[in-house]
Each structure stands twice: as structure tokens, then as C-alpha cells.
Coordinates of C-alpha atoms and ligand atoms in Angstrom, one line a residue:
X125 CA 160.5 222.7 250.7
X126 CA 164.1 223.1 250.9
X127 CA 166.4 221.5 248.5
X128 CA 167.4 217.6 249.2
X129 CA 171.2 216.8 249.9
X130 CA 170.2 213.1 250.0
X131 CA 170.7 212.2 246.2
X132 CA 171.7 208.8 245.0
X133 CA 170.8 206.1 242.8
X134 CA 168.7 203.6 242.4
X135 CA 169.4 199.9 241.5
X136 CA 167.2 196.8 241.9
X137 CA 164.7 198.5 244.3
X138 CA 167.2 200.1 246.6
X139 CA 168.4 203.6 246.7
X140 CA 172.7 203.7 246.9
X141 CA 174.2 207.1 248.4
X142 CA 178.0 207.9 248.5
X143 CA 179.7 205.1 249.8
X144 CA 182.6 205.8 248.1
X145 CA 181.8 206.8 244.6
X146 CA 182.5 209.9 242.7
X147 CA 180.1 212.6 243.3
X148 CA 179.3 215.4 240.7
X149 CA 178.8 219.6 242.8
X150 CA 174.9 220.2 241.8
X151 CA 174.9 224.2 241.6
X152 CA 172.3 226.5 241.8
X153 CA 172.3 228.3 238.6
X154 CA 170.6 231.3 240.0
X155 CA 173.2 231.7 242.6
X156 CA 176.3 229.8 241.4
X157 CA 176.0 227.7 245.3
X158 CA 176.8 224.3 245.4
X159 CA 173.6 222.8 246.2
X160 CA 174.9 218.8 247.3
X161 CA 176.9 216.2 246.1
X162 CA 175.4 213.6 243.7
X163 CA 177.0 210.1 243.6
X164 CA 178.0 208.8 240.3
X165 CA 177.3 205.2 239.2
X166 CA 180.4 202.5 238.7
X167 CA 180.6 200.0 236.1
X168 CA 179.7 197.1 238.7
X169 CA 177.1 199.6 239.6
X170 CA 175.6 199.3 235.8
X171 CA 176.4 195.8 236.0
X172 CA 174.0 195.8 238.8
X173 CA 171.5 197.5 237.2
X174 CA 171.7 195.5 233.7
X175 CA 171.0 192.0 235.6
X176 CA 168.2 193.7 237.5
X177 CA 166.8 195.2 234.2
X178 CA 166.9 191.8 232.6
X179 CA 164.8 190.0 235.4
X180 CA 162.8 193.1 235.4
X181 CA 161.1 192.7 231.8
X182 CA 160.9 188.8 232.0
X183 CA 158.2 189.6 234.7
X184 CA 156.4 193.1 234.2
X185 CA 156.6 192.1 230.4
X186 CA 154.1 189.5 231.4
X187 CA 151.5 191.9 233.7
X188 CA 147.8 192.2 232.6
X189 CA 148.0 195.5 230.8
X190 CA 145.4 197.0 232.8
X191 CA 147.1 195.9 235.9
X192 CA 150.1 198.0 234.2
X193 CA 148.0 200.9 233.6
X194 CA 146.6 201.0 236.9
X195 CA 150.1 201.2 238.9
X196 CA 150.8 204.0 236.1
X197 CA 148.1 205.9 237.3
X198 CA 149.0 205.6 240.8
X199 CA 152.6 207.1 239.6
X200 CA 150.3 209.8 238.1
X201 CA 148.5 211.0 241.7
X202 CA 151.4 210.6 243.4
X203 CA 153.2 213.6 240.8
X204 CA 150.0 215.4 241.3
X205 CA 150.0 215.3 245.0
X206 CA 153.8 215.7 245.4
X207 CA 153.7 219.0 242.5
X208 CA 154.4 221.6 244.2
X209 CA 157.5 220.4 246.0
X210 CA 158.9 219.1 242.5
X211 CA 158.5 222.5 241.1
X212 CA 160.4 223.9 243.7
X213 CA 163.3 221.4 243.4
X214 CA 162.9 221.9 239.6
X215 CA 163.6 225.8 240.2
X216 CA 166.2 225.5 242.2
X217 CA 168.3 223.7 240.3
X218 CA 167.4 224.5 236.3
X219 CA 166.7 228.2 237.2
X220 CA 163.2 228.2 235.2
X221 CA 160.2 230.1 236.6
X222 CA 158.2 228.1 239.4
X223 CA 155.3 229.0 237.0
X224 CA 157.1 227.2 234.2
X225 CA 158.4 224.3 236.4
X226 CA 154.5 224.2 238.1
X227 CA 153.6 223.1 234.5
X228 CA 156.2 220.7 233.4
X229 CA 155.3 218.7 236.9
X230 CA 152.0 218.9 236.0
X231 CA 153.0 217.3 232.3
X232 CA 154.5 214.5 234.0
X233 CA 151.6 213.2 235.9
X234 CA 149.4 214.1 232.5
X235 CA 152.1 211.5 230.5
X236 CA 151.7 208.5 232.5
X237 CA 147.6 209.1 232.7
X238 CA 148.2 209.0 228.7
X239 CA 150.7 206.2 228.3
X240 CA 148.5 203.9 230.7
X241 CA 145.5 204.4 228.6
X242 CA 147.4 204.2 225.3
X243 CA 148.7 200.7 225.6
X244 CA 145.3 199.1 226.2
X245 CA 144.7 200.1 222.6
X246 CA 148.3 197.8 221.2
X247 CA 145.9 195.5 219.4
X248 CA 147.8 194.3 216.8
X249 CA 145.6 192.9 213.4
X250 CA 144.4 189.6 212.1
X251 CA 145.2 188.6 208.4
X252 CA 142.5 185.8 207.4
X253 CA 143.6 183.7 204.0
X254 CA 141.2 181.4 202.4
X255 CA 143.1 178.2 203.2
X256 CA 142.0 178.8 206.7
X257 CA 145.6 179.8 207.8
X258 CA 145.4 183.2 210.0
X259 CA 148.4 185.5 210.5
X260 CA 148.8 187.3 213.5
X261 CA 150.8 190.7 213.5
X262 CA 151.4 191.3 217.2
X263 CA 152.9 193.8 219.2
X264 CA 155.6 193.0 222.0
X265 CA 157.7 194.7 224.2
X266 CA 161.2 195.7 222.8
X267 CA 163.2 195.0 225.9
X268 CA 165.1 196.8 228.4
X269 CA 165.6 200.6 227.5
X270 CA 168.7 202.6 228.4
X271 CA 167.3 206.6 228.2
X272 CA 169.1 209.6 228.0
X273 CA 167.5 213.0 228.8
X274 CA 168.8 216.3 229.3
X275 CA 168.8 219.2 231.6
X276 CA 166.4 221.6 229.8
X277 CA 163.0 219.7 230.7
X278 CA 164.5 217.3 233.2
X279 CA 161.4 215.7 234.6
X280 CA 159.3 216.0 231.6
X281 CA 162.0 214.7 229.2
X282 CA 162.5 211.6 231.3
X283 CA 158.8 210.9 231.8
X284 CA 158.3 210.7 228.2
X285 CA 160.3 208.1 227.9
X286 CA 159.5 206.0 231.3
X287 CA 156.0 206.1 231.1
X288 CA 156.0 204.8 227.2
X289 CA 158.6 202.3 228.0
X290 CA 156.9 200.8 231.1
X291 CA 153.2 201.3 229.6
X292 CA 154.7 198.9 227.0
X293 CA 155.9 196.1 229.2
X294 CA 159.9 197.0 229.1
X295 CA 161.9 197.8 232.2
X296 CA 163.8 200.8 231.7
X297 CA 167.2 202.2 233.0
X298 CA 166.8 206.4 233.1
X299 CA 170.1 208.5 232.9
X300 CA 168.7 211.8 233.2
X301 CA 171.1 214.8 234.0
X302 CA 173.7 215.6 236.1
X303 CA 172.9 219.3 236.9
X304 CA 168.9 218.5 237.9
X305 CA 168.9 215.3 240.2
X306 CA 166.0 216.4 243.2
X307 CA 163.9 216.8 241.0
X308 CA 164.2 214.0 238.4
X309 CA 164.9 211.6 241.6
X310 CA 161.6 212.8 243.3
X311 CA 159.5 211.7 240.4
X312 CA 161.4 208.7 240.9
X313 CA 160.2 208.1 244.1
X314 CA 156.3 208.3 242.9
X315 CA 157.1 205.5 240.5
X316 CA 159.0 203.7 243.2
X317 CA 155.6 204.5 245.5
X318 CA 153.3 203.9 242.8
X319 CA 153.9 200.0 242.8
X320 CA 156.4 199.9 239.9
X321 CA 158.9 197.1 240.8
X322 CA 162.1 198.2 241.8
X323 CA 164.5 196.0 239.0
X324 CA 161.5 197.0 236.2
X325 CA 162.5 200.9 236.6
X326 CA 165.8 202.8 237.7
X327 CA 167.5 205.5 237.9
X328 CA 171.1 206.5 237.7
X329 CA 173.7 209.1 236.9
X330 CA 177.2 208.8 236.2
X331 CA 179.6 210.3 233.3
X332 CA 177.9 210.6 230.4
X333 CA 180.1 208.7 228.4
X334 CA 181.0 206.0 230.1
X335 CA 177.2 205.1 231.2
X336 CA 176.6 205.4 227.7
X337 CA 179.4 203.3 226.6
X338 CA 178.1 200.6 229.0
X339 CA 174.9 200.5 228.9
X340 CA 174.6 200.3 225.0
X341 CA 177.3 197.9 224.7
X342 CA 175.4 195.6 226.7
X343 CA 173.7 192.7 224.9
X344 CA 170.8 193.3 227.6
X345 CA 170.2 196.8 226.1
X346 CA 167.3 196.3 223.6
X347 CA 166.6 199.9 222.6
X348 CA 168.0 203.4 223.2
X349 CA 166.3 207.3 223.5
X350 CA 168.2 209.7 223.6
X351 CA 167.1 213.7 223.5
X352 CA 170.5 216.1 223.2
X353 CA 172.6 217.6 220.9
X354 CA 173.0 216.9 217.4
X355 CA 177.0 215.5 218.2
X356 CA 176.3 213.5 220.6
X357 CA 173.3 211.7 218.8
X358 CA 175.6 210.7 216.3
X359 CA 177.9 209.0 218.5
X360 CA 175.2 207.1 220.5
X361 CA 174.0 206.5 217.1
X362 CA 177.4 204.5 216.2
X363 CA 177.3 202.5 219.6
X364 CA 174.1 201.0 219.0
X365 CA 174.8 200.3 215.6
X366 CA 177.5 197.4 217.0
X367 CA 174.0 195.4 218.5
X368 CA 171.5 196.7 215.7
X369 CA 169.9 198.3 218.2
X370 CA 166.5 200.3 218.0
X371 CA 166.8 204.2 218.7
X372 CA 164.7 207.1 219.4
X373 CA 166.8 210.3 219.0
X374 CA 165.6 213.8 219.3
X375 CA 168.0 216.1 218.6
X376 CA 168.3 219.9 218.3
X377 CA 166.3 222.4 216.7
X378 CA 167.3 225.9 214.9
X379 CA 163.6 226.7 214.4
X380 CA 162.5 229.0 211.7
X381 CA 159.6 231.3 211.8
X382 CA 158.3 232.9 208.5
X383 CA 156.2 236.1 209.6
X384 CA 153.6 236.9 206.4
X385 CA 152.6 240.4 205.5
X386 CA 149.3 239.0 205.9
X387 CA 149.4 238.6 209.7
X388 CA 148.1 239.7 212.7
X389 CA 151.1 241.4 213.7
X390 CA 149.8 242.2 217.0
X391 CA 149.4 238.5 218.1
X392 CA 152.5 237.4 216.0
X393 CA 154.7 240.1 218.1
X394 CA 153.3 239.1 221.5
X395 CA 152.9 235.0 221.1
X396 CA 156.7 235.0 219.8
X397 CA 158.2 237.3 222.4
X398 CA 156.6 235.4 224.9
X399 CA 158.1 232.4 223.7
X400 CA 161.2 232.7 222.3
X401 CA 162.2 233.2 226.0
X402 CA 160.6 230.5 227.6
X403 CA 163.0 228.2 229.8
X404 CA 165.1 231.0 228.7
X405 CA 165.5 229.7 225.2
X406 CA 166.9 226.5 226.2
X407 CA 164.1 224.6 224.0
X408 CA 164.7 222.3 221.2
X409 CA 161.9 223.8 219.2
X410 CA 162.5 227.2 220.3
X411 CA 161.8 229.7 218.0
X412 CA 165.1 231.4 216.6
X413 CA 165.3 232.6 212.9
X414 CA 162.5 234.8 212.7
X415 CA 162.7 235.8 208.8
X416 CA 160.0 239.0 208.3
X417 CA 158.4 239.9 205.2
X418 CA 159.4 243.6 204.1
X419 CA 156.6 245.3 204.2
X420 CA 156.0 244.6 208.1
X421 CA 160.1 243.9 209.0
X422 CA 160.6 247.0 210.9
X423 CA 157.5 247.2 212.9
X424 CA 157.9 243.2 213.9
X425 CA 161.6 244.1 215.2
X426 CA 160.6 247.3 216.7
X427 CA 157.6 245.5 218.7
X428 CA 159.9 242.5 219.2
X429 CA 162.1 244.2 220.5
X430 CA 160.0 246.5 222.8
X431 CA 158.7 243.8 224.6
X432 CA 161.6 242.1 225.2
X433 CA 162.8 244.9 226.9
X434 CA 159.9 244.7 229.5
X435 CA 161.4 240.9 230.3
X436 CA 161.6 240.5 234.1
X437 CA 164.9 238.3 234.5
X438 CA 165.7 237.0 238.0
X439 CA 165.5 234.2 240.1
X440 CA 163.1 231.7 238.8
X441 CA 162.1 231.4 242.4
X442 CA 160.6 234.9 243.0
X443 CA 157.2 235.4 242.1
X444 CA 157.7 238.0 239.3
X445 CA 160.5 236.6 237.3
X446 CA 159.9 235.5 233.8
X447 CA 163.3 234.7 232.8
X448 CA 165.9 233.1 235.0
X449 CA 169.4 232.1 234.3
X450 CA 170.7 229.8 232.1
X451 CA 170.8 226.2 233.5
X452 CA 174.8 225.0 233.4
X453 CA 177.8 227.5 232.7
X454 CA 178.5 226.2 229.5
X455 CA 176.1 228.3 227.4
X456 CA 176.8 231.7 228.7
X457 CA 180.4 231.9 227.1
X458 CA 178.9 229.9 224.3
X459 CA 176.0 232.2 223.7
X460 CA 178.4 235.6 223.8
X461 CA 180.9 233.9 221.2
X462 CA 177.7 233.5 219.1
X463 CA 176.5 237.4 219.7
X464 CA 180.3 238.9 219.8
X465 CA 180.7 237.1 216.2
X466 CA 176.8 238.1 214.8
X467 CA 177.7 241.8 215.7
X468 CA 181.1 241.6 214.5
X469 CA 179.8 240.5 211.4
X470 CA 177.3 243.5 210.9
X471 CA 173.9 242.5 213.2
X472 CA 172.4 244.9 215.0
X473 CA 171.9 244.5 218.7
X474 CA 168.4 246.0 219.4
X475 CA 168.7 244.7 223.6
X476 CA 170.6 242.6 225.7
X477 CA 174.0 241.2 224.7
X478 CA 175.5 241.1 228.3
X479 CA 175.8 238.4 231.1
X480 CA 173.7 239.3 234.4
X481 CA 175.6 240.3 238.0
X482 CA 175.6 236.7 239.1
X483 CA 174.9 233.2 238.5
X484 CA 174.3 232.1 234.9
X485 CA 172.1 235.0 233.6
X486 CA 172.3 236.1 230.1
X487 CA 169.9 239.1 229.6
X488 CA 167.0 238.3 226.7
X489 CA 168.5 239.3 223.2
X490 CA 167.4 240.9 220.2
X491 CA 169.8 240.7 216.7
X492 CA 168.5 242.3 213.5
X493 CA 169.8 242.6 210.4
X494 CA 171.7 239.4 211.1
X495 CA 173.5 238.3 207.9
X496 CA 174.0 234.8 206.8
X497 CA 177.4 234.3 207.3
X498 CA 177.2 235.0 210.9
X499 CA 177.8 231.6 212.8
X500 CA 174.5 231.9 215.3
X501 CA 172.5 231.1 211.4
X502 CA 174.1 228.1 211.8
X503 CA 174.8 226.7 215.1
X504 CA 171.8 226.4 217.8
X505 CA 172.0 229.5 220.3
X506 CA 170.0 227.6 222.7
X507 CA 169.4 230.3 224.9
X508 CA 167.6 233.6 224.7
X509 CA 168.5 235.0 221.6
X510 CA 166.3 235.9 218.4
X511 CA 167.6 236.7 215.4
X512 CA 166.1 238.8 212.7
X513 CA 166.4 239.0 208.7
X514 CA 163.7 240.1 206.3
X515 CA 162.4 238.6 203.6
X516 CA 160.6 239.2 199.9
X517 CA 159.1 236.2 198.7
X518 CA 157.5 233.3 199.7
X519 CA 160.0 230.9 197.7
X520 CA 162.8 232.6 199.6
X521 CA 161.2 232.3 203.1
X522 CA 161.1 227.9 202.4
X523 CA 164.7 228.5 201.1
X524 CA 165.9 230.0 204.2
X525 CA 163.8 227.7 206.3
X526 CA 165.2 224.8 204.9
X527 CA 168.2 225.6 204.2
X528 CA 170.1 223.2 207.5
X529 CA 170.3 220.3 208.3
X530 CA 168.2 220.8 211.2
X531 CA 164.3 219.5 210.8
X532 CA 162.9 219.3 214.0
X533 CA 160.4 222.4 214.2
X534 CA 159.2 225.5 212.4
X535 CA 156.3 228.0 212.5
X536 CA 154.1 230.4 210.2
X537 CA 152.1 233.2 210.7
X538 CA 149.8 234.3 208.2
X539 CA 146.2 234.6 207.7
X540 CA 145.9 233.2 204.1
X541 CA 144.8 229.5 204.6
X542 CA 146.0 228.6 201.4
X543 CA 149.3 229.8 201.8
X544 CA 149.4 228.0 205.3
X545 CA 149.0 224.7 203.7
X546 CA 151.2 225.5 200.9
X547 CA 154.2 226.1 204.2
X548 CA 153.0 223.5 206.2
X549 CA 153.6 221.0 203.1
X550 CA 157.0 223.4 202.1
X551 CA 159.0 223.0 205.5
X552 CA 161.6 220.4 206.2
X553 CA 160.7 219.8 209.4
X554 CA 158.7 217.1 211.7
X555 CA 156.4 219.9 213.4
X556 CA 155.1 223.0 212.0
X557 CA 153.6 225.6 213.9
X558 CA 150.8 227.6 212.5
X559 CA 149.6 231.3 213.4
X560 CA 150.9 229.4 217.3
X561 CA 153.6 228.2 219.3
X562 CA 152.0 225.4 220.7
X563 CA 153.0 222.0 219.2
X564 CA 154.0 219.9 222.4
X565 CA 151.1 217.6 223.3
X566 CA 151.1 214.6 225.2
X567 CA 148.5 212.7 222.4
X568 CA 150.5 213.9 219.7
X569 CA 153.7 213.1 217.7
X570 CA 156.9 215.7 218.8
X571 CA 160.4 214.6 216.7
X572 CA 162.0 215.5 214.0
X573 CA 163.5 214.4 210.7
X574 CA 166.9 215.3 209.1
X575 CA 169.8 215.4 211.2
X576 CA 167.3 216.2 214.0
X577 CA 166.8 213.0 214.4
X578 CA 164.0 210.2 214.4
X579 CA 161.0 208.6 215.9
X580 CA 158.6 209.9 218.2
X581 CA 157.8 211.0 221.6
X582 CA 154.5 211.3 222.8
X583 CA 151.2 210.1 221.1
X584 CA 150.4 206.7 219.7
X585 CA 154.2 206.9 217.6
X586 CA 155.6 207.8 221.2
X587 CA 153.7 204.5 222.4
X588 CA 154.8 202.3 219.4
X589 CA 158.5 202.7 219.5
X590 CA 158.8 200.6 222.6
X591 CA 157.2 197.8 220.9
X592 CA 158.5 195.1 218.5
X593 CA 156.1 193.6 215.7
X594 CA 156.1 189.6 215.6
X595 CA 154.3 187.9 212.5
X596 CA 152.4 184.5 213.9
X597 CA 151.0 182.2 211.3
X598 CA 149.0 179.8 212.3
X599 CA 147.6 177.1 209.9
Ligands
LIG760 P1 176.2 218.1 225.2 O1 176.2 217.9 223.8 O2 177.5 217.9 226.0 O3 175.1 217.3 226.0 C1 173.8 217.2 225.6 C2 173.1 216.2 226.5 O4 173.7 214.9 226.2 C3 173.3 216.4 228.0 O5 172.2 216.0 228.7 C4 174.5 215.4 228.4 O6 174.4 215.0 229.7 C5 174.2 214.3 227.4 N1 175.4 213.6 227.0 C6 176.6 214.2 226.6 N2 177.5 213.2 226.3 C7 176.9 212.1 226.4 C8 177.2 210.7 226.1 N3 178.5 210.4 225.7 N4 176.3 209.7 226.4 C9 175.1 210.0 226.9 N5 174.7 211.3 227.1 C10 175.6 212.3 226.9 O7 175.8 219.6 225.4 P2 175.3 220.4 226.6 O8 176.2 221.5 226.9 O9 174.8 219.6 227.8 O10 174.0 221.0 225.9 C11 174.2 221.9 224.8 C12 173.6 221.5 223.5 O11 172.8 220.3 223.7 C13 172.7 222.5 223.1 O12 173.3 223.4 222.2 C14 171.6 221.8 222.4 O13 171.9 221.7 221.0 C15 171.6 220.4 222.9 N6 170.5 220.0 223.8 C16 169.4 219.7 223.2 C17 168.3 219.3 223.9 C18 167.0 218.9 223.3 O14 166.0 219.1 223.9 N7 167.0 218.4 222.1 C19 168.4 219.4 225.3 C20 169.6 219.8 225.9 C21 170.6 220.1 225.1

């Protein structure tokens, strides 16, 4: 399928193309091509949308929940059937592997199966007093939902929150990214086809700021999500502080690994090579800080390094890529600041370190010896850069862990159960990884604490933060 030059928005159950309003170049990172033009929402465009959004939960608020579940569903085949052209969309314009974008498709249609089955079990509880009063704790729909996802995991990221939002009864307004629109517009189209009414979910893009602005000044607004960066968390953060409103934010990540003597160094070397450069590092919980105990630091980084070297990097379209480019031109020059001030600073670069001929590429990278006071300890790479420092004890390894104000996720490999637990209790973070990588489930909680934010996505917590609780009691 070639890529779609047909983008728009879409308000109370109608699609709008250009007709006048601003239009943001969507490129192909691979290639640096402009790909189409995407129309930008106005404010009486948002104005639109608010009134629809409004109308929209007075009535889907009041569906049968199974009658919910089962348009759900039909969203669900309709991402199933529709996969493989997604993917290719997906490819085109984030620049991940088809094999990668195959399987964040594939979690879309996997999110609204969950979510429709999930919100049959909202029951609520029954508190019986001996006076024969009863109070009823019950769960209700928040409201209209203004969501914010980025351009790392543009369909999946957006799913997350549209199928908990409408499993739940509230209409929803998705602002999903700029730089990915066919893709994120033609899962819109399965909800659209799935039965989902038109002013209950929609789908916009604009500037950033002012949809924000606008949206979460509104009085319809009743709750916000937001996945991004740390800085512009905070901001939302204050806007919806003017209503009181209810947020989910998850923020980024600067995820530490603590590699035990006691390991098996074999699978340790190959499960974090592998992926540390998935999406090409753009990943929240990414692993990043890999801190190395002594007496197994220098064959880690040697193997580490090794395969990295044997990373196929190309376009995410060809069948033998692994790697592709970076999705926007704003983190290549923000990744070589990060590398060019590590090395400065005394790191040794092991491989990569250099832009790629064309496009957005940035080749996988390896820094050793990385000391503390290099800026990349502190600030999120996000992008495909590991960074390596060794480490004696085990009170030191939580130390390092720990030590910023990120929380969102962190990993351990070693073979001593008791010392798993004792990490797994030790790290400041809402996710921990043990002896694996794998911590993103559709059934269970993903989000972090500190400043990487709070709430849930995914699982029953994912499910629970589009609901209000309401205490009835009845004498
Ligand atoms: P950014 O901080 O400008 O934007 C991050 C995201 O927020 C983007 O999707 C953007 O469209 C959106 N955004 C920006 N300003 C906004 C506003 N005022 N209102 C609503 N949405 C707004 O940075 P960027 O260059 O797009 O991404 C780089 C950084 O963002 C990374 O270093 C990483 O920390 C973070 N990030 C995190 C995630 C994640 O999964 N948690 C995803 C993408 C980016």
C-alpha cells in the first residue's frame, strides 16, 4: 500500500481536509521526502469538537456495557484485518522495522479485545450497616478525555488510551502526533467502521500547544493523558490544575540496568543488545545505564559491543533492517551533543558515534567508561545509545539506579533469587525488569512514579483511571 496524501481530521463523525487550514510537511524519516500535507485543527475547529464530545458521553455514557464491548471488538477485527497496511504506513513514516511496526498493529487490536472485556468487570462494592442502610460505591465514567500521544509508538500509544476511555463510557478527543498521521488516522477509521459514534471518538492534530491550551481549558474537558517528555508534562500538569482536572501522565524514562556477577552473561549480553535498539532507542523504558559489576564489566562491554556492531541499520522498510532512522530531526543533533560532550568528558566510544548518509539515521552506539558528570547520565538520549560504567557493590548499584529523578523503569539480571527481590523492592521505579526486558503487557500496569509521572496505562489501573467513584447511601 502506498502511503495516503488524504489526511485530515475528524470532528462529529465527518472527516475535514485542507480547506484552508494550516498544514504541517509529514517526512519520511528514512528518506528526508515530504510525504503529504496534514491539516491542522483551528480553534472553532476544537470548538467543534468540544460540543460534539459533550453530546457524545451524555449518550455512549449510557450504552449497555456489553453493547460497548461488542463495537470494541468489531474495532479489534477491523485492526486485525486492516494490519498489514497499517504497518506499512507506520514504517513509512516513524522509520521502525515493518517487523516492529507488524507487532505494534497487532497490539492495538490486542488493547481493545482487553479493554472491552475489562469493563464488564467495573462492579463497584456494596457496604451493608445494621440499620438497614446500604452504601453503594460505584463506578462512573469521568467524562470527555482530551489525549496526548507521541510519535514513538503512534498507534499503540493512542490505543491505550481510546480503548480504556471508550471501554469506560467517555467520549474521547485523540491528539496523537504530527510526524505519524496515516497511520494513527487509519486505526481511526476501524473505530469509525467499528460502530463507534462519530461525536463519542475523534481525532485531530494541530500545534501542540495551542490544542493543548484549548482543549484543557475547556470546562468540557474532564480528564487528560498525556505520554511525552518530562517538560512538557509539567506544563500540562499546570493547565489542568486551573479545572482540578484528573491526569494520567507518563513521562520519560532513563532506565537503569544493574548486570550481577551472578548472571548468565550470555543471555544478559544478547536480550539487552537486542533491545537497547529497538525503535532505535526511542522507548520510554528503554534500557540506557547499564552499570556492570567488576568482575564481568569488560566481557559485558566487549560482547555488547560486538553485537552491536552486527546491527543491520537501514530502511525500516527492507526486509533485513533492524534499525532504521530516527523518527523527527530533532534527536540526531540532540543525540551527537549528548555523545560529543560524554567523549569529551573521558567515555570511550566502543562503535558508532556518527549520523548515517541520509535521512535521520544515527548509527547504534556503544559509550564505556562513561563518567558521571557527563550530561547523557542525566538527560534521556532517547535514541540508540548505551552507556556503560562498572560497579562493586550491590548498595552502590541502587545508589546509581536511583539516583534521578526519573522512576519509570529499571531492570536486573542475576541469578540469585534473593538478591532479585531484594532489587525489585530497592529500585525507585514503577516497573522493574528481572533477568528480561519484557514489562509492556496489555493486562498489566506500565507507568511510572517520581517525576515520571503517574497512573496507569494498561491492565485493570489502565481501566480504572477513566472512571470516577460515586458513594450512594441509601436508607
Ligand atoms: P517534546 O518535549 O517537544 O514533545 C514530546 C511530545 O509532546 C510530542 O509528542 C509532542 O507533540 C508533544 N507536545 C509538545 N508540546 C506539547 C504541548 N504544549 N501540548 C501537548 N503536547 C505537546 O519533545 P520531542 O522532540 O517530540 O521528543 C523528545 C523527548 O520527548 C524525548 O527526549 C523523550 O524524553 C520524550 N518522549 C517521551 C515519550 C514517552 O514514551 N514517554 C515519547 C516521545 C517523546
Amino acid at each position: 500500500m502506498s502511503y495516503t496524501t488524504d489526511l485530515g481530521i475528524y470532528i462529529n463523525g465527518s472527516w475535514r481536509r485542507g480547506e484552508g487550514r494550516d498544514v504541517h510537511e509529514v517526512v519520511n524519516p528514512a528518506t528526508g521526502d515530504v510525504l503529504a500535507e496534514l491539516p491542522l485543527a483551528t480553534a472553532a475547529d476544537l470548538d467543534e469538537a468540544l460540543d460534539a464530545a459533550e453530546r457524545g458521553f451524555s449518550h455512549w455514557r449510557t450504552v449497555d456495557v456489553n453493547a460497548r464491548a461488542a463495537t470494541l471488538h468489531k474495532v479489534a477485527d477491523l485492526i486485525r484485518e486492516r494490519a498489514e497496511a497499517v504497518a506499512v504506513l507506520l514504517t513509512t513514516e516513524q522509520g521502525k522495522p515493518l517487523a516492529e511496526a507488524r507487532t505494534e498493529v497487532a497490539s492495538c487490536a490486542a488493547t481493545f479485545d482487553y479493554f472491552a472485556e475489562e469493563a464488564k468487570r467495573s462492579y463497584g462494592r456494596v457496604l451493608v450497616r445494621p440499620t438497614g442502610q446500604r452504601s453503594l460505591v460505584l463506578k462512573q465514567p469521568v467524562g470527555p478525555v482530551a489525549a496526548f500521544s507521541p510519535w514513538n509508538f503512534p498507534v499503540n500509544l493512542m490505543v491505550k488510551k481510546m480503548a480504556a476511555a471508550l471501554s469506560a463510557g467517555c467520549s474521547i478527543i485523540a491528539k496523537p502526533p504530527e510526524e505519524t498521521p496515516a497511520s494513527t488516522s487509519a486505526i481511526m477509521q476501524c473505530v469509525i467502521d467499528g460502530g463507534v459514534p462519530g461525536n463519542v471518538a475523534q481525532l485531530i492534530y494541530g500545534v501542540p500547544d495551542m490544542v493543548s491550551r484549548h482543549l484543557i481549558g475547556s470546562a468540557i474537558i474532564r480528564k487528560i493523558s498525556f505520554t511525552g517528555s518530562v517538560p512538557v508534562g509539567k506544563h500540562l500538569l499546570k493547565l489542568a490544575a486551573d479545572g482540578v482536572k484528573r491526569t494520567t501522565m507518563e513521562l520519560g524514562g532513563h532506565a537503569p540496568v544493574l548486570i550481577f556477577d551472578d548472571c548468565n552473561l550470555d543471555n544478559a549480553i544478547k536480550l539487552a543488545s537486542t533491545t537497547k535498539f529497538r525503535n532505535a532507542g526511542q522507548v520510554c523504558i528503554s534500557p540506557t545505564r547499564f552499570y556492570v559489576q567488576e568482575g564481568i564489566y569488560d566481557r559485558f562491554v566487549a560482547g555488547f559491543a560486538q553485537a552491536t556492531k552486527a546491527i543491520q541499520v537501514g530502511n525500516g522498510l527492507d526486509a533485513t533492517t533492524v534499525m532504521g532512522p530516527l523518527a523527527n530531526d530533532r534527536r540526531p543533533p540532540a543525540i551527537e551533543k549528548l555523545v560529543a560532550d560524554a567523549t569529551a568528558k573521558g567515555a570511550r566510544l566502543l562503535t558508532g558515534g556518527e549520523r548515517g548518509d541520509c535521512g535521520n539515521f544515527y548509527l547504534p552506539t556503544v559509550l564505556a567508561d562513561v563518567p558521571m558528570s557527563a550530561d547523557i547520565m542525566e538527560d534521556e538520549p532517547f535514541g540508540p545509545v548505551a552507556l556503560m560504567r562498572p560497579f562493586k557493590t550491590f548498595d552502590e548499584a541502587i545508589e546509581q539506579a536511583n539516583r534521578l529523578p526519573f522512576g519509570l523503569a529499571a531492570y536486573a539480571f542475576t541469578e540469585n533469587a534473593r538478591q532479585a527481590n531484594l532489587v525489585a523492592d530497592a529500585l525507585e521505579t514503577g516497573m522493574v525488569g528481572l533477568n528480561s526486558f519484557a514489562i509492556s503487557y496489555v493486562d498489566a500496569p506500565f507507568g511510572g512514579i517520581k517525576e515520571s509521572g503517574f497512573g496507569s496505562e494498561a491492565g485493570a489501573e489502565g481501566l480504572d483511571a477513566y472512571y470516577v467513584t460515586k458513594a450512594v447511601h441509601q436508607y
